[in-house]
Short mmCIF file of C-alpha atoms in Angstrom, two decimals:
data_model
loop_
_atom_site.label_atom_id
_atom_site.label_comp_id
_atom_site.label_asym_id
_atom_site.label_seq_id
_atom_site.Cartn_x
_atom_site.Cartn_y
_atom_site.Cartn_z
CA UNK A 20 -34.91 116.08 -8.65
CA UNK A 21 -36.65 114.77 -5.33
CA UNK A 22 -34.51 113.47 -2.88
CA UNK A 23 -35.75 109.93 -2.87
CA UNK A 24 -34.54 110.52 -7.02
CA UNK A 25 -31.51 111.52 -6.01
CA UNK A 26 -31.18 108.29 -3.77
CA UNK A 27 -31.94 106.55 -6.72
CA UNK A 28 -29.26 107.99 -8.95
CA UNK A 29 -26.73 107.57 -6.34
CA UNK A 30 -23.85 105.33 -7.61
CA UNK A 31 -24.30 101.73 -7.00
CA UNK A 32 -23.27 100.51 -3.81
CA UNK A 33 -21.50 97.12 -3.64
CA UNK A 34 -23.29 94.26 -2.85
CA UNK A 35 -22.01 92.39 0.21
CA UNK A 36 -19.90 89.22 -1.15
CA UNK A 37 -23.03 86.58 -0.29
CA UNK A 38 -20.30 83.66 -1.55
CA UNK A 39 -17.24 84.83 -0.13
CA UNK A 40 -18.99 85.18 3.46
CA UNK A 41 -20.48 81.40 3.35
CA UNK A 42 -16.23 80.18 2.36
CA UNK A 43 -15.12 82.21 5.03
CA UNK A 44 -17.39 80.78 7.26
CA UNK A 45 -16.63 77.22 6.13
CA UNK A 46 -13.15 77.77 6.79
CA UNK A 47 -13.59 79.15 10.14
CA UNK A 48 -15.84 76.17 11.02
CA UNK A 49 -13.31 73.61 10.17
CA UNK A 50 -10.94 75.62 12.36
CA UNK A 51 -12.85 75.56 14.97
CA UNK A 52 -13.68 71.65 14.37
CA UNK A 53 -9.95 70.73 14.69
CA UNK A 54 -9.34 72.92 17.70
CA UNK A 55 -12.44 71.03 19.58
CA UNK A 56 -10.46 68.03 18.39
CA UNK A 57 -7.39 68.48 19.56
CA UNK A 58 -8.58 69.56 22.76
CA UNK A 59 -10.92 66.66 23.01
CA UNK A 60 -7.58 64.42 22.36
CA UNK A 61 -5.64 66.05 25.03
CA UNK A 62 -8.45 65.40 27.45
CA UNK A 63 -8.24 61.91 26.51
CA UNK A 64 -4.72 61.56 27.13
CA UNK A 65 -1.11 61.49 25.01
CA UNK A 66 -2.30 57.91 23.98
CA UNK A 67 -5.33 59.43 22.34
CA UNK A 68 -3.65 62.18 20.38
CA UNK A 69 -1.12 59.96 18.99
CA UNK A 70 -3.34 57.53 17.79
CA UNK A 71 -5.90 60.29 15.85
CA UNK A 72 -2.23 61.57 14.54
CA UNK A 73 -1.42 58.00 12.94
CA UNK A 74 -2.14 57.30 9.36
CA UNK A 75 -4.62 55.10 8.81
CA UNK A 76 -4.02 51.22 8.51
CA UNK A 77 -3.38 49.96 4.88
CA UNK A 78 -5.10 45.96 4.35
CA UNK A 79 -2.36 43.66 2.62
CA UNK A 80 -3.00 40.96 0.71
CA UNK A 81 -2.01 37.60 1.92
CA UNK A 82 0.65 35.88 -0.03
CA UNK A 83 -0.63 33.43 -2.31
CA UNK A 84 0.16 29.84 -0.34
CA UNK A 85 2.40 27.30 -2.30
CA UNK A 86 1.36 23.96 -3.53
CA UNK A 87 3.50 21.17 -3.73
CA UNK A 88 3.87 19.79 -7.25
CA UNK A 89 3.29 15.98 -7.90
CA UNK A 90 4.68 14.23 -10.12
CA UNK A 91 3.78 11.10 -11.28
CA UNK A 92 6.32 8.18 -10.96
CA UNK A 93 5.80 5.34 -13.76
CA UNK A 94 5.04 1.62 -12.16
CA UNK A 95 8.05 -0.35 -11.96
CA UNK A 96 8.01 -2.63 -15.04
CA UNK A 97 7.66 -6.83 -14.39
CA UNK A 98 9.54 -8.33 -16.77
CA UNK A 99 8.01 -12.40 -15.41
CA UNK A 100 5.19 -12.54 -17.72
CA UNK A 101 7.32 -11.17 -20.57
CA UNK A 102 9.73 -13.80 -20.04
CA UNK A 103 7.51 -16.61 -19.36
CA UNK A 104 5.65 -16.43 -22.60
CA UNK A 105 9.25 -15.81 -24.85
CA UNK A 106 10.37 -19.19 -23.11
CA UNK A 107 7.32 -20.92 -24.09
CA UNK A 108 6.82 -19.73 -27.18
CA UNK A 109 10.94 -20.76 -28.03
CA UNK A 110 10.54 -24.17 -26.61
CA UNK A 111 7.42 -24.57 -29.08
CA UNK A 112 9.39 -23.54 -32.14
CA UNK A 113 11.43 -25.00 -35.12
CA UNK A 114 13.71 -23.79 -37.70
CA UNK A 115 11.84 -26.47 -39.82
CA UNK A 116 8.57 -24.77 -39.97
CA UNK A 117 7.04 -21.47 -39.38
CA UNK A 118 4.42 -21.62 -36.83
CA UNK A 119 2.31 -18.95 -34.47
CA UNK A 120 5.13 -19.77 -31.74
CA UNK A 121 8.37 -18.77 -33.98
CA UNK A 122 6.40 -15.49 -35.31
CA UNK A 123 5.69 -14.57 -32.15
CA UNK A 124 9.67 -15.00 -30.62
CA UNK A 125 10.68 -13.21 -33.60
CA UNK A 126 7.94 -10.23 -32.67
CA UNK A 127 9.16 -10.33 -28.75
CA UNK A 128 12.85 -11.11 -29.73
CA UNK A 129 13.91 -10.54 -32.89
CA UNK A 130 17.15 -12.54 -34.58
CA UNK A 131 16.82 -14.50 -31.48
CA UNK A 132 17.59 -18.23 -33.35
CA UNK A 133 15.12 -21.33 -33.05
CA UNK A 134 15.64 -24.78 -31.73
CA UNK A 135 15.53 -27.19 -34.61
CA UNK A 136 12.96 -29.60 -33.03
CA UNK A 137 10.00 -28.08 -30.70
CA UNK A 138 9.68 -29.61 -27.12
CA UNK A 139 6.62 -27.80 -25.73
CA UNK A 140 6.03 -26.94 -22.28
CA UNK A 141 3.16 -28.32 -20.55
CA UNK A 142 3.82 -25.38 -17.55
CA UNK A 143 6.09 -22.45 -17.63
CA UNK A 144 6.59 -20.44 -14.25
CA UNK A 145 8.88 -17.68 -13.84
CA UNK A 146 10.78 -18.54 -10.39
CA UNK A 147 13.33 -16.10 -9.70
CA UNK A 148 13.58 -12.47 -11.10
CA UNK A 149 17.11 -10.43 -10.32
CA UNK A 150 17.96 -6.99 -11.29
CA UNK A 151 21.14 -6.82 -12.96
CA UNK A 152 21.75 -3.01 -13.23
CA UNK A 153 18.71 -0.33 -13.53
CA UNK A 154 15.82 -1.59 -15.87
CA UNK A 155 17.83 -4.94 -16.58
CA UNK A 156 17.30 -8.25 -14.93
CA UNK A 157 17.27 -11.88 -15.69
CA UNK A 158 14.80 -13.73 -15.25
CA UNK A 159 14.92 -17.49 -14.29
CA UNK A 160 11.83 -19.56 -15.89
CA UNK A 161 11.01 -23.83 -14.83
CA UNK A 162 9.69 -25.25 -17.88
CA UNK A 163 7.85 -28.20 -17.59
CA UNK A 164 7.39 -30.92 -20.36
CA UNK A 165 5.00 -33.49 -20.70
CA UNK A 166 6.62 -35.85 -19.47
CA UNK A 167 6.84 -34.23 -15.84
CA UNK A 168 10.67 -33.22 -16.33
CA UNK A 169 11.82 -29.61 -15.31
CA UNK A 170 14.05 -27.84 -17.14
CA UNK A 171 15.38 -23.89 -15.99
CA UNK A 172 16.42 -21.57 -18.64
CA UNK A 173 18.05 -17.83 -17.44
CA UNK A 174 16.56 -14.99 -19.96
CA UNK A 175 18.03 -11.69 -19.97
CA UNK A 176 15.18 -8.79 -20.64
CA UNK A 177 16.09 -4.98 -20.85
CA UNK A 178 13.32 -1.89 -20.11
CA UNK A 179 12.83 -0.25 -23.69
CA UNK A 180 10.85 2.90 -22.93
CA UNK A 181 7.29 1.25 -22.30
CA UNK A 182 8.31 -2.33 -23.75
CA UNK A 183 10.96 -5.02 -23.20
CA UNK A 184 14.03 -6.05 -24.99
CA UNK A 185 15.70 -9.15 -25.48
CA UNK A 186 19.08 -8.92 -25.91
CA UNK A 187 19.93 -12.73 -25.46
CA UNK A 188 18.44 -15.99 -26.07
CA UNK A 189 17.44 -18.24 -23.63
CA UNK A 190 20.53 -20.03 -21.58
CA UNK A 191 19.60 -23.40 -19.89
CA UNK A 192 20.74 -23.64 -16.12
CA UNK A 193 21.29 -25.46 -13.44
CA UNK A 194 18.00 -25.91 -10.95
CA UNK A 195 18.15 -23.17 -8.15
CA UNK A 196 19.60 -23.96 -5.00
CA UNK A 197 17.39 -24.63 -1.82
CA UNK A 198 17.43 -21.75 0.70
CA UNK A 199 20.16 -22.07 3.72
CA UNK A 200 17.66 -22.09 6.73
CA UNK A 201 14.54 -24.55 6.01
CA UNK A 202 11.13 -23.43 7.30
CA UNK A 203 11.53 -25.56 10.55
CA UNK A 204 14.19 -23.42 12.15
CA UNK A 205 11.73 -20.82 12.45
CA UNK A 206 9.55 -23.41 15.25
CA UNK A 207 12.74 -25.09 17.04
CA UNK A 208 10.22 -26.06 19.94
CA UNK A 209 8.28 -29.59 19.37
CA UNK A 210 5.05 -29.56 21.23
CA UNK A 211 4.09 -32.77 22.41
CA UNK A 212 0.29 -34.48 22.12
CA UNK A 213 -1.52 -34.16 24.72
CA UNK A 214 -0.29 -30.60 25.63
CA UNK A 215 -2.75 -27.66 26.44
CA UNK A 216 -1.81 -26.19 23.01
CA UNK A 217 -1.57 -29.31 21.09
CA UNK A 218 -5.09 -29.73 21.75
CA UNK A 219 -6.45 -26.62 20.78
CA UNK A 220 -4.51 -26.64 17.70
CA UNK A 221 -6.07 -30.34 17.08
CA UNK A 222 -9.08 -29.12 17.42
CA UNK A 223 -9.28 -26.02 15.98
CA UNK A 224 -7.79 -27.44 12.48
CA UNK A 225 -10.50 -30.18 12.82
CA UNK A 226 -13.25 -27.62 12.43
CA UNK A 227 -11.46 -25.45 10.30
CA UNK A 228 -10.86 -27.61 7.41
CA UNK A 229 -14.38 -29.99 8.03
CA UNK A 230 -17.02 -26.80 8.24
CA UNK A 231 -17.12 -26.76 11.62
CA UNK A 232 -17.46 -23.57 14.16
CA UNK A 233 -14.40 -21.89 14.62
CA UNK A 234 -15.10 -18.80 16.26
CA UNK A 235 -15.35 -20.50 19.91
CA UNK A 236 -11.53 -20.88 19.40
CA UNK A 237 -10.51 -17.06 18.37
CA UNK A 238 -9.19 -14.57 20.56
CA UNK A 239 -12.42 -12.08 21.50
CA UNK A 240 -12.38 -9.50 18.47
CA UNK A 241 -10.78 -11.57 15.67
CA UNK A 242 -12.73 -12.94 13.04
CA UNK A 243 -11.47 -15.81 11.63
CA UNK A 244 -12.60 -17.61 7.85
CA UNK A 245 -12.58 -20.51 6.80
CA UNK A 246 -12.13 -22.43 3.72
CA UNK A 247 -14.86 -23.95 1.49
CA UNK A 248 -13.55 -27.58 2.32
CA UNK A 249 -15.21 -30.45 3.96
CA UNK A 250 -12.36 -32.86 4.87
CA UNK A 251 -13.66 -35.68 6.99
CA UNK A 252 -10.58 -36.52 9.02
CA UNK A 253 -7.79 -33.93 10.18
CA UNK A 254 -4.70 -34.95 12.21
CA UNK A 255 -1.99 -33.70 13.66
CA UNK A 256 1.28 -35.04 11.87
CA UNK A 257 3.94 -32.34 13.62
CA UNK A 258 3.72 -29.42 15.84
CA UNK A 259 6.50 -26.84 16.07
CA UNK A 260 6.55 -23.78 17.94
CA UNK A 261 8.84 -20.62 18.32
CA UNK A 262 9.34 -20.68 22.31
CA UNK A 263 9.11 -22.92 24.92
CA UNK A 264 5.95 -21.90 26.34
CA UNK A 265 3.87 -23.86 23.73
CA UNK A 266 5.12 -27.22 24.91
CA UNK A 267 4.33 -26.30 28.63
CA UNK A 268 2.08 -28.66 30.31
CA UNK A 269 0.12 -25.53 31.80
CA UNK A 270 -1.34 -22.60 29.92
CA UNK A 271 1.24 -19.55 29.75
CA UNK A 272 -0.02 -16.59 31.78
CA UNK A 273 -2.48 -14.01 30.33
CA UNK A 274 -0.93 -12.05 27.02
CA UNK A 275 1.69 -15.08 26.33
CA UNK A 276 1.96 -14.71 22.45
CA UNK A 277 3.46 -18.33 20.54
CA UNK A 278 3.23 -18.81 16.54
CA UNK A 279 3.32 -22.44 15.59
CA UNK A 280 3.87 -24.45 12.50
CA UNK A 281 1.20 -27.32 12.00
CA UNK A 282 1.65 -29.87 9.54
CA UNK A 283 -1.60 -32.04 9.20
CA UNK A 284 -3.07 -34.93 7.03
CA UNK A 285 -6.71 -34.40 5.90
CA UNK A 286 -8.40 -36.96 4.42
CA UNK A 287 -11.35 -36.08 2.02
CA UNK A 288 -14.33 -38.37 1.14
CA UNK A 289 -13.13 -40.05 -1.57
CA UNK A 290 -10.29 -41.27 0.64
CA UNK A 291 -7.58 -39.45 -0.95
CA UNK A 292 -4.97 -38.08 2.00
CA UNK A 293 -3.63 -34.12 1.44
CA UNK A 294 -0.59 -32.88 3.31
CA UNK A 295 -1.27 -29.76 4.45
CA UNK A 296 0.98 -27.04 6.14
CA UNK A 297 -0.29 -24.10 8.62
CA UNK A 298 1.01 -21.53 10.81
CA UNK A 299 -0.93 -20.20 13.97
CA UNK A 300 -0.64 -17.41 16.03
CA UNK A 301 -2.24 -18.14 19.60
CA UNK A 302 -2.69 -15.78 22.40
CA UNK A 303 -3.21 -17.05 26.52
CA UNK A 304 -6.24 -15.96 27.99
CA UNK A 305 -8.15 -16.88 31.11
CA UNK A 306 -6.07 -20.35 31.32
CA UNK A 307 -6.71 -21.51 27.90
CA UNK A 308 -5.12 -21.02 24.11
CA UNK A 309 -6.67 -18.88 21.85
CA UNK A 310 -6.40 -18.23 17.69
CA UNK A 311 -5.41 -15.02 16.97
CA UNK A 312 -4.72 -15.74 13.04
CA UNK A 313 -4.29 -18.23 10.86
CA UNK A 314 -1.31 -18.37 8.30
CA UNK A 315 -0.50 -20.18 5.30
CA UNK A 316 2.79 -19.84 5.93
CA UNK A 317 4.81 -18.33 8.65
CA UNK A 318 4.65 -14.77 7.86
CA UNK A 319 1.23 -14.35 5.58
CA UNK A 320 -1.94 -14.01 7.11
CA UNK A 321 -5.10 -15.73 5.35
CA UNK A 322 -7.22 -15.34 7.81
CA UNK A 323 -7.64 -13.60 10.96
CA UNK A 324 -8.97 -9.51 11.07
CA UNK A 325 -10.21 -8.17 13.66
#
């Protein structure tokens, strides 16, 4: 046997562990790798190394936000129209004979007993409505008859889930009493003719209620509307005001606020004369009186916007 034979038939030598070398080597890199890193952190600082030490942030979800939950409130029942039709449908019945008006009190009201002899209502008009505890009231209704005479009757009415119930007849009353303070003691100031404001008020009024131009008396900014009337005479009956300025023979100083309360007479062109009632708010500027609304009474404005 040759020599390179007997190389040959040598025993096997190992091979060198190809795989365990390249893991070894991976290990020994990541070694190395953390060592750079650490040392790159301490060059950086204490600040540095604790921060590459800290876990990293988790993201948290934001609470869901709350919503307020509406509920619906149901309209506060009006028990005048209920009451206004019962009462004129009663006053239109009999116990002699059945008729649309006595079916329909016994529908709104039922046992609720008839009149024996109908006396229908030319106008009905519910005038005062009180609550009596909650979802009862009593309702005060003028009937009118043909003959121009008022009578008042006092209804009780009662909430009944979505309806109304009755659970009295109809009382007649006495008429309702007039309010304590009249509308004058609101204007305890007369204003004079001839005054700075009287005449403005005159005037204005004039071409209010005869389609004249009003906007050369309002206050810069407010718009004021007139009514579709054509009235071809419009004077001054009586001319309150709420402070003494108004009655001044001179024009208040700039930003002087007065209301007044204007009763007038317009005639129209058939001749016929119409009382008429108005309240005005007037503002001093640049030594004159200005319209700065226009009420129907002394609270409500009908018209003046700005």
């Amino acid at each position: 046997m040759s020599p390179r034979s007997a190389r040959t038939a040598a025993p096997d030598e190992k091979a060198p562990p190809v795989a365990g070398s390249a893991a070894l080597g991976a290990a020994r890199r990541r070694v190395s790798a953390g060592r750079m890193a650490v040392w790159v952190a301490l060059a950086a600082g204490p600040a540095a190394l604790v921060l590459a030490m800290l876990p990293a942030p988790r993201t948290v979800a934001a609470a869901p936000k709350k919503t307020a939950t509406v509920v619906a409130t149901p309209p506060v029942a009006d028990p005048s129209g209920y009451a206004e039709l019962l009462v004129s449908s009663w006053l239109a019945s009999s116990t002699k004979s059945v008729s649309e008006a006595s079916r329909r009190v016994q529908a709104m009201a039922p046992g609720t007993a008839l009149p024996d002899t109908p006396a229908p209502a030319t106008l009905v008009s519910a005038i005062n409505t009180a609550p009596t505890a909650p979802g009862r009231w009593q309702v005060t209704v003028a009937a009118t008859d043909k003959a121009g005479a008022v009578r008042y009757f006092a209804l009780p009415l009662m909430a009944d889930g979505d309806r109304f119930g009755v659970p009295a007849g109809p009382a007649q009353v006495a008429a309702p009493a007039p309010a304590a303070e009249s509308a004058e003691s609101g204007y305890p100031v007369t204003v004079p003719t001839g005054r700075s404001l009287a005449t403005t008020v005159g005037e204005f009024l004039t071409a209010y209620l005869s389609g004249g131009q009003i906007d050369r008396y309002a206050v810069p900014g407010v718009r004021l509307s007139a009514p579709q009337a054509a009235y071809h005479k419009v004077e001054v009956e009586q001319l309150g005001a709420d402070q003494q300025a108004a009655a001044a023979e001179s024009v208040a100083a700039d930003g002087t606020q007065v209301r007044v309360r204007a009763r007038v007479r317009a005639q129209d062109a058939a001749g016929g004369a119409w009382p008429l009632d108005y309240g005005l708010a007037l503002t001093a500027r640049a030594g004159r009186w200005e319209i700065s609304a226009v009420t129907a009474s002394s609270l409500t404005p009908v018209g003046g916007t700005r």
